Every structure is written in structure tokens, then in C-alpha cells.
Coordinates of C-alpha atoms in Angstrom, one line a residue:
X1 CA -60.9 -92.4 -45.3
X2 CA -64.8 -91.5 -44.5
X3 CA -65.7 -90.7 -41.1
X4 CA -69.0 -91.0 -39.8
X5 CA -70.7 -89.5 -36.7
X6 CA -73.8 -90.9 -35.6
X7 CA -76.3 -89.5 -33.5
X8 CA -77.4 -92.5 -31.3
X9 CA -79.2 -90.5 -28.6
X10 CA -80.8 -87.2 -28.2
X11 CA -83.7 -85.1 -30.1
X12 CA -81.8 -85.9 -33.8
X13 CA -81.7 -89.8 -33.2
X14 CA -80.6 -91.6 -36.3
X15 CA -78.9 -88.4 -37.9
X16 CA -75.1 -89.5 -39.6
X17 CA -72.6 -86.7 -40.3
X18 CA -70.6 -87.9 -43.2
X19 CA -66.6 -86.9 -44.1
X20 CA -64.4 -87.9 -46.4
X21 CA -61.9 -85.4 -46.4
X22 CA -60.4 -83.5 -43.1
X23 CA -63.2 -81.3 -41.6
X24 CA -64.0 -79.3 -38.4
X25 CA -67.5 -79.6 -36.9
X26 CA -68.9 -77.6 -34.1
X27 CA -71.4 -78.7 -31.8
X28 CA -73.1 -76.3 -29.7
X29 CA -76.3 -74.3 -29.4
X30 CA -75.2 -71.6 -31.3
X31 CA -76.6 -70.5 -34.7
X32 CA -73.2 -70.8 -36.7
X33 CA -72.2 -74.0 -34.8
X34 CA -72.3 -77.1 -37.7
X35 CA -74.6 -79.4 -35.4
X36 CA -77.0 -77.1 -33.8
X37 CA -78.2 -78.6 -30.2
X38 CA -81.7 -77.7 -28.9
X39 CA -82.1 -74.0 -27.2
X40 CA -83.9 -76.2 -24.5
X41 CA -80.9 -78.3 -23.8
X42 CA -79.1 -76.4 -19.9
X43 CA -76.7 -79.4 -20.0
X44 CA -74.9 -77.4 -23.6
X45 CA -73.1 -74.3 -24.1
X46 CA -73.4 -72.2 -27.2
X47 CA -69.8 -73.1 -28.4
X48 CA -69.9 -76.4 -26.5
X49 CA -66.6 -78.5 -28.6
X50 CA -65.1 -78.8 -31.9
X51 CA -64.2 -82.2 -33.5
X52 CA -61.6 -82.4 -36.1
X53 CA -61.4 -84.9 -38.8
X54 CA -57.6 -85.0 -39.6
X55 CA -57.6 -88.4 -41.4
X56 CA -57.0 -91.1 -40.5
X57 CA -56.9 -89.6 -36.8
X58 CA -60.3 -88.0 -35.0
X59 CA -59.9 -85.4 -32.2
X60 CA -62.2 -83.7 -29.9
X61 CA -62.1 -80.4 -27.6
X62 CA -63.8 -78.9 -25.1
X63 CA -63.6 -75.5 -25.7
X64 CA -64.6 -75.1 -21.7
X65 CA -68.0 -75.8 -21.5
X66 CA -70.1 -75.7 -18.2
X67 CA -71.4 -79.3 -18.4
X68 CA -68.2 -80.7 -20.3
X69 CA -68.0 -83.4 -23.1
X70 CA -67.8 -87.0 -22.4
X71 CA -65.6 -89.8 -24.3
X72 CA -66.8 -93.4 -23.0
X73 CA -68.2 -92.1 -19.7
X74 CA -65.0 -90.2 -19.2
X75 CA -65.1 -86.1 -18.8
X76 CA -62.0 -84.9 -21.7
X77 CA -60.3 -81.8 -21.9
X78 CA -59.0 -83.1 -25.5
X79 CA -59.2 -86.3 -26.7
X80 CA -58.0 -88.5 -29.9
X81 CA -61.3 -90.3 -30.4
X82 CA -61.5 -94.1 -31.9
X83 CA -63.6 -96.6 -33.7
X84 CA -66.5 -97.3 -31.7
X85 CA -66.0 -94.3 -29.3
X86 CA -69.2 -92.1 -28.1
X87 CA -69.5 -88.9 -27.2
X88 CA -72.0 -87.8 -25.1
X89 CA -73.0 -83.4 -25.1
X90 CA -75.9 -82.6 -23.2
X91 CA -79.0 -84.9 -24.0
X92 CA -76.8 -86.3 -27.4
X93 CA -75.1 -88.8 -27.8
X94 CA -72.4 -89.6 -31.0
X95 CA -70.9 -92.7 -31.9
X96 CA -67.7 -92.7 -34.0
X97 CA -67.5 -94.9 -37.6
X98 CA -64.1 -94.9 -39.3
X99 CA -63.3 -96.6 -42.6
X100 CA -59.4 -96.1 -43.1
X101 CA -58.0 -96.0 -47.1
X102 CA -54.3 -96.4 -48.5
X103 CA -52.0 -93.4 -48.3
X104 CA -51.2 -91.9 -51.8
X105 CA -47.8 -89.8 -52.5
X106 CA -48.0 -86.6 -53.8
X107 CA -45.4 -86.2 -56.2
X108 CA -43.1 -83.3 -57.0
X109 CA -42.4 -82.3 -60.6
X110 CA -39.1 -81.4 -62.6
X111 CA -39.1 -77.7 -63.0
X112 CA -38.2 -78.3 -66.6
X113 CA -39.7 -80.5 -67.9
X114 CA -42.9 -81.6 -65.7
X115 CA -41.8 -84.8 -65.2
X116 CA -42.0 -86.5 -61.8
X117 CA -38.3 -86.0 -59.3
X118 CA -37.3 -89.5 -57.8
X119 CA -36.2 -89.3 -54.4
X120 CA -32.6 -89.8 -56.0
X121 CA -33.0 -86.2 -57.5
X122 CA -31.3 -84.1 -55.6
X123 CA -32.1 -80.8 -57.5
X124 CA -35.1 -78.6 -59.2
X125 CA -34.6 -80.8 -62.2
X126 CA -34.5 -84.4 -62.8
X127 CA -31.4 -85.9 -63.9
X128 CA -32.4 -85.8 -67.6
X129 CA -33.0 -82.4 -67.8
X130 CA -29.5 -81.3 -65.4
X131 CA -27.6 -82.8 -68.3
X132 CA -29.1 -80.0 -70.4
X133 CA -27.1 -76.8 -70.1
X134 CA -29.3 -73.6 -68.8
X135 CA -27.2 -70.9 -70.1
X136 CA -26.4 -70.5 -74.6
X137 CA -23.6 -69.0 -75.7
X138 CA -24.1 -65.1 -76.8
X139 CA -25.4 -64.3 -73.3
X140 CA -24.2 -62.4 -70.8
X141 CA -21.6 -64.1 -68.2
X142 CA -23.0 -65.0 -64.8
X143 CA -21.0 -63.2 -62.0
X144 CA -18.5 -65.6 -60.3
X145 CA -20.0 -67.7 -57.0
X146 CA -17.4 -67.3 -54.3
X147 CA -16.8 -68.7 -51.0
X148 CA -18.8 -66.6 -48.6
X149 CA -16.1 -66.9 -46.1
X150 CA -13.0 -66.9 -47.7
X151 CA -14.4 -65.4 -51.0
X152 CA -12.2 -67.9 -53.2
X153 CA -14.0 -68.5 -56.6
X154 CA -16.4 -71.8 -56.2
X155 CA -18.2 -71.4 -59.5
X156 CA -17.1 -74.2 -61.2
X157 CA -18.4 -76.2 -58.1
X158 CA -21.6 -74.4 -57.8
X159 CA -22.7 -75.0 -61.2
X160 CA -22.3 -78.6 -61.3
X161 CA -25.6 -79.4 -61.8
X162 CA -26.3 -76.3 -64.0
X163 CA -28.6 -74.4 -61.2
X164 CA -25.8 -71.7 -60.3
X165 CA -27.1 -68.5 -62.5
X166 CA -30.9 -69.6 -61.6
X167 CA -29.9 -69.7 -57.5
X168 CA -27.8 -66.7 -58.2
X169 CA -29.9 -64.3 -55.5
X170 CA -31.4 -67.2 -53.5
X171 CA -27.9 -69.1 -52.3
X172 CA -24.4 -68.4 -50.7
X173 CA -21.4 -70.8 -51.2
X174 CA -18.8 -72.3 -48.9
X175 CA -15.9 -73.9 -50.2
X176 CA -14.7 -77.3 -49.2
X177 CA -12.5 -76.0 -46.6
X178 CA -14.1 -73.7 -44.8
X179 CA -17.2 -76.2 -44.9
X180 CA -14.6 -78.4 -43.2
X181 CA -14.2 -75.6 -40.5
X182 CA -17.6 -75.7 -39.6
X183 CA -18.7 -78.7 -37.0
X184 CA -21.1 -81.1 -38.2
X185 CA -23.8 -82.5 -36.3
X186 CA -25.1 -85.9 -36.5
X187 CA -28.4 -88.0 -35.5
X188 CA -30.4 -87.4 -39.2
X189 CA -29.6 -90.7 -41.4
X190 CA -30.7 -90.6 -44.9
X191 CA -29.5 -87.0 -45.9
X192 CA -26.3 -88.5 -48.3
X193 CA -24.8 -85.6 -50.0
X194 CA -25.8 -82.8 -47.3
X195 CA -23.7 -82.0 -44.3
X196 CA -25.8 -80.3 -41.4
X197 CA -23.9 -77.7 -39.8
X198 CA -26.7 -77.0 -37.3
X199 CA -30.4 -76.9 -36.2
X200 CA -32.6 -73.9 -36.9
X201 CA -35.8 -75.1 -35.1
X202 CA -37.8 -78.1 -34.5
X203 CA -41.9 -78.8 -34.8
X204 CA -43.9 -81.8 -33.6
X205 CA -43.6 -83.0 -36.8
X206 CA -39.9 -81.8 -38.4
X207 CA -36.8 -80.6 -37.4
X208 CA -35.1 -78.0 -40.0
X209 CA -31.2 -77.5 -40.2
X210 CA -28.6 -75.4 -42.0
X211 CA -26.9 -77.8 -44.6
X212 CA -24.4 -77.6 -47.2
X213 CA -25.0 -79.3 -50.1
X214 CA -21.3 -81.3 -50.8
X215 CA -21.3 -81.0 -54.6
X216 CA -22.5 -77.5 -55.3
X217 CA -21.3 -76.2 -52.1
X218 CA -24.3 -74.0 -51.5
X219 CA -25.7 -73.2 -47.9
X220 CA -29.2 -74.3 -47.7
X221 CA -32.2 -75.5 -45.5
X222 CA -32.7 -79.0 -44.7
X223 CA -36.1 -79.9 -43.4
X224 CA -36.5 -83.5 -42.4
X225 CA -39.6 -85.3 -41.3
X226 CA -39.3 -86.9 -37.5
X227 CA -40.3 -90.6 -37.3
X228 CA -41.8 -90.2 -34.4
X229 CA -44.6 -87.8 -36.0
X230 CA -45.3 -90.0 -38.8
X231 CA -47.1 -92.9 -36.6
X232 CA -50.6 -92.4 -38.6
X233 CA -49.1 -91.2 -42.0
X234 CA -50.6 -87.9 -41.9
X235 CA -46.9 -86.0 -41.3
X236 CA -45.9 -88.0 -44.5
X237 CA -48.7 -86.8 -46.4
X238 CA -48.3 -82.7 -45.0
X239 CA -44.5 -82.7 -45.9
X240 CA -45.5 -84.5 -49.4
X241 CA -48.0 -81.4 -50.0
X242 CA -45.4 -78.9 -48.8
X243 CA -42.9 -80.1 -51.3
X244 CA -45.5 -79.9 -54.4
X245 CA -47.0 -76.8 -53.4
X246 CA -43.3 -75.5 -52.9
X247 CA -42.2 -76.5 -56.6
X248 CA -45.3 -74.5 -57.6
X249 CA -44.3 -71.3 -56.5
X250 CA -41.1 -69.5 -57.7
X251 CA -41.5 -65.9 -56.0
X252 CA -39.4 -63.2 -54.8
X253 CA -40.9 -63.4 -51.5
X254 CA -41.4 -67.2 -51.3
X255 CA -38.8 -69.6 -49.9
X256 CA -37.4 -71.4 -53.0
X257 CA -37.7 -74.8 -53.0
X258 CA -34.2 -76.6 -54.1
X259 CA -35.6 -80.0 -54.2
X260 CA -35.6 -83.7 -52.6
X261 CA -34.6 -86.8 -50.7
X262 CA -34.9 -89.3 -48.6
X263 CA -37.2 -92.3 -49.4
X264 CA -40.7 -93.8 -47.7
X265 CA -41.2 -92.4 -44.4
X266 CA -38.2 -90.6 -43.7
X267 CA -38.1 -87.9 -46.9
X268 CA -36.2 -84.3 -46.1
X269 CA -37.0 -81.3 -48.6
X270 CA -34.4 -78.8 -49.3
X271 CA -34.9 -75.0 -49.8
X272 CA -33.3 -71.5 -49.7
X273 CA -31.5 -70.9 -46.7
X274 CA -32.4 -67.1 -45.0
X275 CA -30.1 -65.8 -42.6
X276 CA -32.2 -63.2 -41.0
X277 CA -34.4 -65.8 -38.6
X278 CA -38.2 -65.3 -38.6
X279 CA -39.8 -62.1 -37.4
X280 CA -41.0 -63.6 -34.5
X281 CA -37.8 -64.5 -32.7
X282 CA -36.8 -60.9 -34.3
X283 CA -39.5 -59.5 -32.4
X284 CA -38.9 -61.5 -28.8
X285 CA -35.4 -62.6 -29.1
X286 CA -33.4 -60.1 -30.8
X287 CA -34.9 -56.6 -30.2
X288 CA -37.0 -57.8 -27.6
X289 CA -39.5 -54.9 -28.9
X290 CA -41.6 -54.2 -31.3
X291 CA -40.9 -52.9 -35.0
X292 CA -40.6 -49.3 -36.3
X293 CA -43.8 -49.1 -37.9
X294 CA -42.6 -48.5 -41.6
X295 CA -39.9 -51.7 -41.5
X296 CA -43.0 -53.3 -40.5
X297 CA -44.8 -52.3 -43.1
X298 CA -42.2 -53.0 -45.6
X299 CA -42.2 -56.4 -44.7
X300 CA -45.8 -56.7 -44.9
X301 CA -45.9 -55.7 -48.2
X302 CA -43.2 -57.5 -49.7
X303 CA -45.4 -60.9 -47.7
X304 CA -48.4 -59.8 -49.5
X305 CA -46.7 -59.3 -52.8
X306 CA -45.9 -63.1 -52.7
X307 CA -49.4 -63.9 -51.2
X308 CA -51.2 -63.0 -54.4
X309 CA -49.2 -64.7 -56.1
X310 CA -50.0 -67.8 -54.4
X311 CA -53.4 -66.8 -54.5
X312 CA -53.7 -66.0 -58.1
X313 CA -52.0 -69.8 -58.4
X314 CA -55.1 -71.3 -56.6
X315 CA -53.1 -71.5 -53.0
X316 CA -54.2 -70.3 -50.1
X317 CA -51.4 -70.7 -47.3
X318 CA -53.3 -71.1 -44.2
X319 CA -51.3 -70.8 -41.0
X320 CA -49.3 -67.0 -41.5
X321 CA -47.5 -66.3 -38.6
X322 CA -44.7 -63.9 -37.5
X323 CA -43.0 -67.5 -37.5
X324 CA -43.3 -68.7 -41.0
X325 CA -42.6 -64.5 -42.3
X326 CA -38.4 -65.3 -42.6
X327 CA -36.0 -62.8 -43.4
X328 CA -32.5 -62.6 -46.0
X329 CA -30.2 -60.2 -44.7
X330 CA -27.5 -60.9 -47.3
X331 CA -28.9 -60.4 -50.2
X332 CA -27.8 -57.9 -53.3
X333 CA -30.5 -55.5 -52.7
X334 CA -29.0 -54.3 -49.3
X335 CA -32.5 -53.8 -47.3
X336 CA -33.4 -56.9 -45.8
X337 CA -36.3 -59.1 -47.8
X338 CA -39.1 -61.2 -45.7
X339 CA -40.1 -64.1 -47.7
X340 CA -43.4 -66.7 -46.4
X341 CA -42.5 -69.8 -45.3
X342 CA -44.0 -73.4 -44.4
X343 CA -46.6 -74.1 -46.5
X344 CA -47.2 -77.7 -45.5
X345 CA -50.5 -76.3 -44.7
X346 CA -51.2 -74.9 -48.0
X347 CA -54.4 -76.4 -49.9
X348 CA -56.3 -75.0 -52.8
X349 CA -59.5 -72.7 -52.5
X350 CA -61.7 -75.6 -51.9
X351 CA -59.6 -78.6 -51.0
X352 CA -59.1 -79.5 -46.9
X353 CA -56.7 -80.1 -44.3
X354 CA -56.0 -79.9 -40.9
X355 CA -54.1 -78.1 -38.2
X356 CA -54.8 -80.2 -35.0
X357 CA -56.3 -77.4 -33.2
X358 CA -58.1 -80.3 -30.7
X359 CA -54.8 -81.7 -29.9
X360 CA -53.4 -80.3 -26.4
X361 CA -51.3 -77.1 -27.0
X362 CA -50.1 -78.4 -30.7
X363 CA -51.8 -75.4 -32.4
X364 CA -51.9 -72.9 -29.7
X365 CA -49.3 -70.3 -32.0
X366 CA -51.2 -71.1 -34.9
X367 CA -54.6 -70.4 -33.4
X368 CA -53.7 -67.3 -32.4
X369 CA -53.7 -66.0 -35.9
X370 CA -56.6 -67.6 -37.8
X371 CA -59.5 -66.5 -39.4
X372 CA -63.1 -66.9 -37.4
X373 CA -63.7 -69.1 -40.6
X374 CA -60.8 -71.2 -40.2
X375 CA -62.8 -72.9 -37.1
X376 CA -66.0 -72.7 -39.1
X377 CA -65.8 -73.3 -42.6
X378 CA -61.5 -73.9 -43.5
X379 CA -62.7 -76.5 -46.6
X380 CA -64.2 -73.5 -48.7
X381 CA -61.7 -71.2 -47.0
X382 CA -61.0 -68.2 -49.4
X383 CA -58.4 -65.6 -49.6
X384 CA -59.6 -63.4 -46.8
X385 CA -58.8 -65.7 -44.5
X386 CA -54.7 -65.2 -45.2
X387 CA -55.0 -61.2 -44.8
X388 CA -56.2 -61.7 -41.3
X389 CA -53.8 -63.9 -40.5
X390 CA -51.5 -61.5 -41.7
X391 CA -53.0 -58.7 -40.2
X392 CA -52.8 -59.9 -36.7
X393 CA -49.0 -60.6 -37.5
X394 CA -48.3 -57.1 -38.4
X395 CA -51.0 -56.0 -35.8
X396 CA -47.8 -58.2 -33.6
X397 CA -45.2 -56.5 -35.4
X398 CA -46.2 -52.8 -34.5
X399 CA -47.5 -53.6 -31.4
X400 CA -45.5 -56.2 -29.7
X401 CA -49.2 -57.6 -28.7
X402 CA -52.0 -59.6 -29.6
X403 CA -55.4 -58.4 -30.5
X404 CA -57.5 -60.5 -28.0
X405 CA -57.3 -61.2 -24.9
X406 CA -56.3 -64.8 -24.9
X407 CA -55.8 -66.5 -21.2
X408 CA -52.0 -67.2 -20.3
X409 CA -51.0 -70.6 -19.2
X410 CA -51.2 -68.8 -15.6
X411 CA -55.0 -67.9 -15.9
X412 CA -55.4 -71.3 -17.0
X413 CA -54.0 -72.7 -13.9
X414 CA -55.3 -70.2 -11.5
X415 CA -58.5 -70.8 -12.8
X416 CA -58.3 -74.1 -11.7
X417 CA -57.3 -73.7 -8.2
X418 CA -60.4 -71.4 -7.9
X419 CA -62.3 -73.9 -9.9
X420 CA -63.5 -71.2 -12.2
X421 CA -63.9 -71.3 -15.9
X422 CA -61.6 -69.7 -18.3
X423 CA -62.3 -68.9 -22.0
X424 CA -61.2 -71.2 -24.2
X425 CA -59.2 -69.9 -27.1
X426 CA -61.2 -70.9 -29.6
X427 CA -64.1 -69.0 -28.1
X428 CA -62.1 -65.9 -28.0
X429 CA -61.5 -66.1 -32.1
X430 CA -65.1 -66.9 -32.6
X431 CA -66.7 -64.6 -29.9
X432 CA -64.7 -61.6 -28.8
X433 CA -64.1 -57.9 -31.2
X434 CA -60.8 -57.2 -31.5
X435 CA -58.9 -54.5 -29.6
X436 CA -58.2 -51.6 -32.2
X437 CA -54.3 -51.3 -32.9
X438 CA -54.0 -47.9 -31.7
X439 CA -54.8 -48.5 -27.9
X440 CA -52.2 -50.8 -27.9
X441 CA -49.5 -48.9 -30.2
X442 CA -50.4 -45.4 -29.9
X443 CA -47.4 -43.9 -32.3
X444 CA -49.0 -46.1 -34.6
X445 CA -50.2 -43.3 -37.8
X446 CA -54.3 -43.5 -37.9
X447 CA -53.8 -44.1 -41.8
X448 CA -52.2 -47.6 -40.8
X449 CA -53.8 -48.2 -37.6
X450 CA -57.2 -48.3 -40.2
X451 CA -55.8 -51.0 -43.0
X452 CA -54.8 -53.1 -40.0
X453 CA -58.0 -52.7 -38.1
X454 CA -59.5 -53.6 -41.3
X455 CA -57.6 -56.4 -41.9
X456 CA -58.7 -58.5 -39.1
X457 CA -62.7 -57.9 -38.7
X458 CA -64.6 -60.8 -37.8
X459 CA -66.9 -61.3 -40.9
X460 CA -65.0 -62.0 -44.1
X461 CA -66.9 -59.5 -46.4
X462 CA -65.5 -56.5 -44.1
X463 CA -61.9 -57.2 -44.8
X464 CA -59.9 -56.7 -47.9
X465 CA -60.7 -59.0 -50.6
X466 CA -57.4 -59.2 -52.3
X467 CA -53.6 -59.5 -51.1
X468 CA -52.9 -57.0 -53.5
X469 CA -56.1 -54.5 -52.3
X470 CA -54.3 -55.1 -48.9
X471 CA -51.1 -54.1 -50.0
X472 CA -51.9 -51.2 -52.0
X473 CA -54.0 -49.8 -49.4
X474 CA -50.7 -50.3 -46.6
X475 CA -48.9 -48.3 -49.4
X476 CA -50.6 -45.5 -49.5
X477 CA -50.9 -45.4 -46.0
X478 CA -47.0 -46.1 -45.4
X479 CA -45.2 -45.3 -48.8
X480 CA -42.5 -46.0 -47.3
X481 CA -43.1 -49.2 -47.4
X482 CA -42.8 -49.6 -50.7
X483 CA -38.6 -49.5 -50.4

């Protein structure tokens, strides 16, 4: 797809702005902003509105500007821009060229053998390669798999397709009849050989469940594309890129991806189930508090262990969030282990993507935690821009607030019965220092307050450079962390 954005009126008549990938542009007075509008120009803001190429779809915000931005004649808040559309900002006018092109699949490989998984392969190998036994004789005997309820041995079950000593930490096992006991939900066609035992949480563009996969028996994660989301093919196209990216990345603290199904437009992926919930809902559903700092920290660091990883693989992740930071409880170890999430987002160092920030209240959570360069320059986004984001999430953790000051839905609406402006939120990432941890979590050690503090500076070269710098600097502040 190439979008084009022409300027048809205003000092820079004739200018194009050409993209062929997924972009953000800013348009303002402002130095940084990407089209930079004459100083002379009242009728413009600094940080006037952001439009965001997510192909093939083209969105616009106002990020509250005194004069507004204009679709057609028409003053818009937010607004999913067409072919032929103009927007008028100040003294400029844009017009709006879109060339659409053919969705391509992404596809997933066998873990084995590199091959490509059909959406009739159910596991992290294609059939080919299950019919090849993982374990030699000489070796050590796996432990039996039992049922997690009743504890009756399952192991002959769970190894069907060869996975169980691989999955040994990652799964847990429910025989037939206590799988029978739970109560199945329906409403998800297309998931043959998984029975969903019940929802976990639901996006604007997937729903994930708890499963159990009928011929291994194991408990796992079900994640299944919604039709509704897919109307433009770029859902289809995230969910592909989660499940490749996924298969890349075999970590500790990664979800595991299990493999694949579905077909066309209505594919599910399949992954390590985590009983713990995210740290989020930990945070305001369970303890309704914040963290003691040290488990805090611990989780942080086991989070950063698998974010160089990804790194050092060429991934950067792209929307951390106490939400996508999950948690095992049931695990071997004991101690509970977080794990990242949800990298449908996840690009390499200088691909593109998209997160809708312009679309009405579809990014807000995800806003909340990016990177100043995540507005500004996301196609050439570099490492950095993760240890923010998961800086403000621990910032969260300890704190049980936010670093900015971002406007509640209720100063949104009073500001509209006094007909007054309120920041937008964009302008508060971009614009506003954040508030130093300590003033906000005052048991908060100094050594710690400083590695968080650090963590989420405005300019990119003042943070840590690496996920491992990050985490060995949160470990010798909080050794503790290290259990």
C-alpha cells in the first residue's frame, strides 16, 4: 500500500509526503513535529495532530488544538480518513492518495526443521517432524505428567505428539475426566481439537480463552482473532506477525508459543497457559495496592532477562505494559515467574507498524506507557524505547500510579461543560517531565527510585541502552531481586 499526502494549499503548495509502510506524522509548528507549519501561522498549535498510516486504513487526531483540524469542512476529534479526503490545519490544506496492495501471510515455521506449519498443524512441529521421536534411549526418564486435579498419570496421553519432556515446565495436564467436569463454553467455531473452558480477556481485535488441548490433555491459551476486527485485513496481518515472532523466541520469561489453527480469516494461535493473571489486574483487582518493592523488582528483572533476549534476536516488543507482564504461580521453582506477553506488536529495529493511537480510546492503556519516540520516530525505534515502557510499568508497580499527569475521562468531560481545553494525552508524553518515583512512593529505596527515574527520561540517550544494563543496574540496587 503507498499513501500519499499532498499539500494542496498553504505556504508548501505542491509538497507530497510519501509512505509505504505504517508511519506516524506530526503536523504542528513545533521543531520535532515531521511537517513543520510556519511560526507565523495563529490558526496552528505547536503539537497541532498526528496522522497514522496503519495500512490499508488512514487515521487522524487532534491532539486538542485551539483552532482544531478539519476533515471535508467538518471539525474531528478523531477521524478514519479516505481516498480523496482533505484536511485542512491552519493556512494548509492536505489531500489524501491511497493505492491499496494484496495482503501477504506471514508464515510460521516448524521448530525442527524450518519448514512452513499448515494451519492443520496443531503443534511446534509439523507433522513430519512429530513422527520423529524427541527423546534416545540412554537418557534420563522424563518425570511422569499427571492430572493436575486428580493427579492420575496422563503421560502416555501428553506425549502423543512427542512435545511432553520439551513442555515439561511450561504446561499442566487434565485428564479426560476431570476435563469433562469442567463446563465448556461455546460461540468460537473453528478451534477442532481444543475445548475452551473459559475466557481470560478480550481486545478490539481477539478474545483469549483457557483451552485444553483433547489429545495431549494439556491446559493452554487459546487466542482467536474476532471477525469483526478483521474488516480491513490488518488484525489478520498483526495476529500473523504475533505467531512468527512467537515461534522465534523460546525464553524462560516469554510466553511459549504451542502452535496453530484455524484457516483464512479466522486463525487462533495457541500458547502457554499462566495461572497467575497479568500484573495489572494483580495490582487493581487482587491486592488492590501496590507491590512490595523487591517482588517488584523481581519481576522486573526476570521481564528484562527475556527482553534482551528479544532484543539481541532483532525484536523489539513495542507496547510493555503491566498487562502483557503475566505471571506462573505453579511452576517447579516455587516463587512465582513473570513472563512478556502479546507481541502482535513486535517488529524488528527498523521495520513499522501500528498501534492506532488516532483511533478513539483504542490505544489509551498503551499510550500511557510509550516512549516520546514511539509518537515521533516508532519505524527506526531502537531498544530504549522497551526500558521506558517498562520503566513506567514498574514505576506502576511500586507506586500504584502513573508518572504524568494524564486527564481522567472526568476532566475530559468537565472540560467540556466549561468549554475549556484539556491536554491531550499525546501532548503530555511528548511535552511534560515526569514526576520522580519517590514523591509518589516514598518507601521507595533512593538506589531504586534512581534506575527507575532513569529509565523513563524523555530523550533516548539518557536512559539505559541495554535491557541487560537495566537489569543489572535494578540488581544492584535491589539484590534481592535477583531470587
Amino acid at each position: 500500500m503507498r499513501v500519499v499526502l499532498q499539500v494542496l494549499e498553504g505556504r508548501e503548495q505542491g509538497r507530497e509526503f510519501a509512505f509505504e509502510r505504517a508511519d506516524r506524522f506530526v503536523v504542528g509548528r513545533a521543531p520535532e513535529a515531521h511537517f513543520c507549519l510556519p511560526e507565523d501561522d495563529r490558526y496552528v498549535s505547536r503539537n497541532h495532530c498526528i496522522i497514522e498510516v496503519s495500512p490499508p486504513s488512514l487515521f487522524v487526531r487532534d491532539l486538542h488544538s485551539r483552532n482544531g483540524t478539519w476533515v471535508n469542512g467538518v471539525r474531528v476529534r478523531h477521524s478514519e480518513l479516505q481516498l480523496g479526503d482533505r484536511i485542512r490545519i491552519g493556512g494548509t490544506t492536505l489531500a489524501v492518495h491511497v493505492v491499496e496492495e494484496p495482503v501477504e501471510a506471514q508464515p510460521v515455521s516448524c521448530s525442527a526443521c524450518g519448514g512452513p506449519l499448515s494451519a492443520n498443524d496443531s503443534g511446534l512441529r509439523c507433522r513430519s517432524c512429530c513422527s520423529v521421536p524427541t527423546h534416545r534411549e540412554g537418557t534420563v526418564p522424563r518425570a511422569a505428567e499427571t492430572c493436575a486435579t486428580c493427579g492420575r498419570d496422563v503421560s502416555e496421553r501428553a506425549d502423543s505428539d512427542g512435545q511432553a519432556s520439551v513442555l515439561a515446565s511450561l504446561v499442566c495436564y487434565l485428564c479426560p475426566d476431570c476435563a469433562a467436569v469442567e463446563a465448556p463454553i461455546g460461540g468460537l467455531p473453528g478451534v477442532e481439537g481444543h475445548r475452551l473452558l473459559r475466557e481470560l480477556g478480550r481486545g478490539g481485535m481477539g478474545v483469549v480463552y483457557q483451552a485444553w488441548h483433547e489429545s495431549t490433555g494439556r491446559v493452554v491459551a487459546l487466542k482467536s482473532l474476532l471477525p469483526i476486527a478483521d474488516r480491513d485485513g490488518r488484525a489478520l496481518r498483526l495476529f500473523q506477525r504475533e505467531m512468527a515472532v512467537l515461534n522465534d523466541l523460546q525464553h524462560p520469561n516469554i510466553v511459549r508459543f504451542f502452535g496453530q489453527g484455524g484457516s483464512g480469516r479466522q486463525p487462533f494461535l495457541v500458547s502457554e497457559f499462566l495461572d497467575g493473571g497479568d500484573l495489572g489486574a494483580v495490582v487493581t483487582d487482587v491486592r488492590r495496592c501496590a507491590l512490595p518493592v523487591e517482588e517488584a523488582c523481581r519481576y522486573a528483572c526476570q521481564v528484562l532477562s527475556g527482553l534482551q533476549y528479544a532484543h539481541e534476536k532483532g525484536y523489539i516488543h513495542r507496547d510493555i505494559k503491566p498487562q502483557n507482564l503475566l505471571l506462573r504461580t505453579g511452576n517447579r521453582a516455587g516463587a512465582p515467574t513473570a513472563k512478556l506477553s502479546d507481541f502482535g506488536l513486535a517488529k524488528s529495529f527498523v521495520d513499522a507498524g501500528a498501534s492506532c493511537l488516532t483511533r478513539h480510546g483504542e490505544a489509551a492503556g498503551t499510550l500511557i506507557f510509550m516512549a516520546p519516540e514511539q509518537i515521533l520516530n516508532y519505524r527506526f525505534l531502537k531498544p530504549p524505547a522497551d526500558l521506558y515502557s517498562l520503566g513506567v510499568s514498574l514505576y506502576y508497580l511500586v507506586s500504584g500510579r502513573l508518572p504524568f499527569q494524564f486527564p481522567s475521562p472526568l476532566d475530559h468531560l468537565l472540560g467540556r461543560m466549561a468549554g475549556k481545553k484539556v491536554k491531550d494525552e499525546i501532548r503530555v508524553v511528548l511535552e511534560d517531565e515526569p514526576i520522580a518515583v519517590r514523591q509518589q512512593a516514598r518507601s521507595a529505596p533512593s538506589a531504586i527510585a534512581e534506575v527507575i527515574d532513569r529509565s523513563i527520561r524523555k530523550k533516548e540517550k539518557d536512559r539505559f541502552a541495554s535491557a541487560r544494563e537495566m537489569r543489572e543496574a535494578l540488581l544492584r540496587a535491589c539484590p534481592q531481586a535477583s531470587g
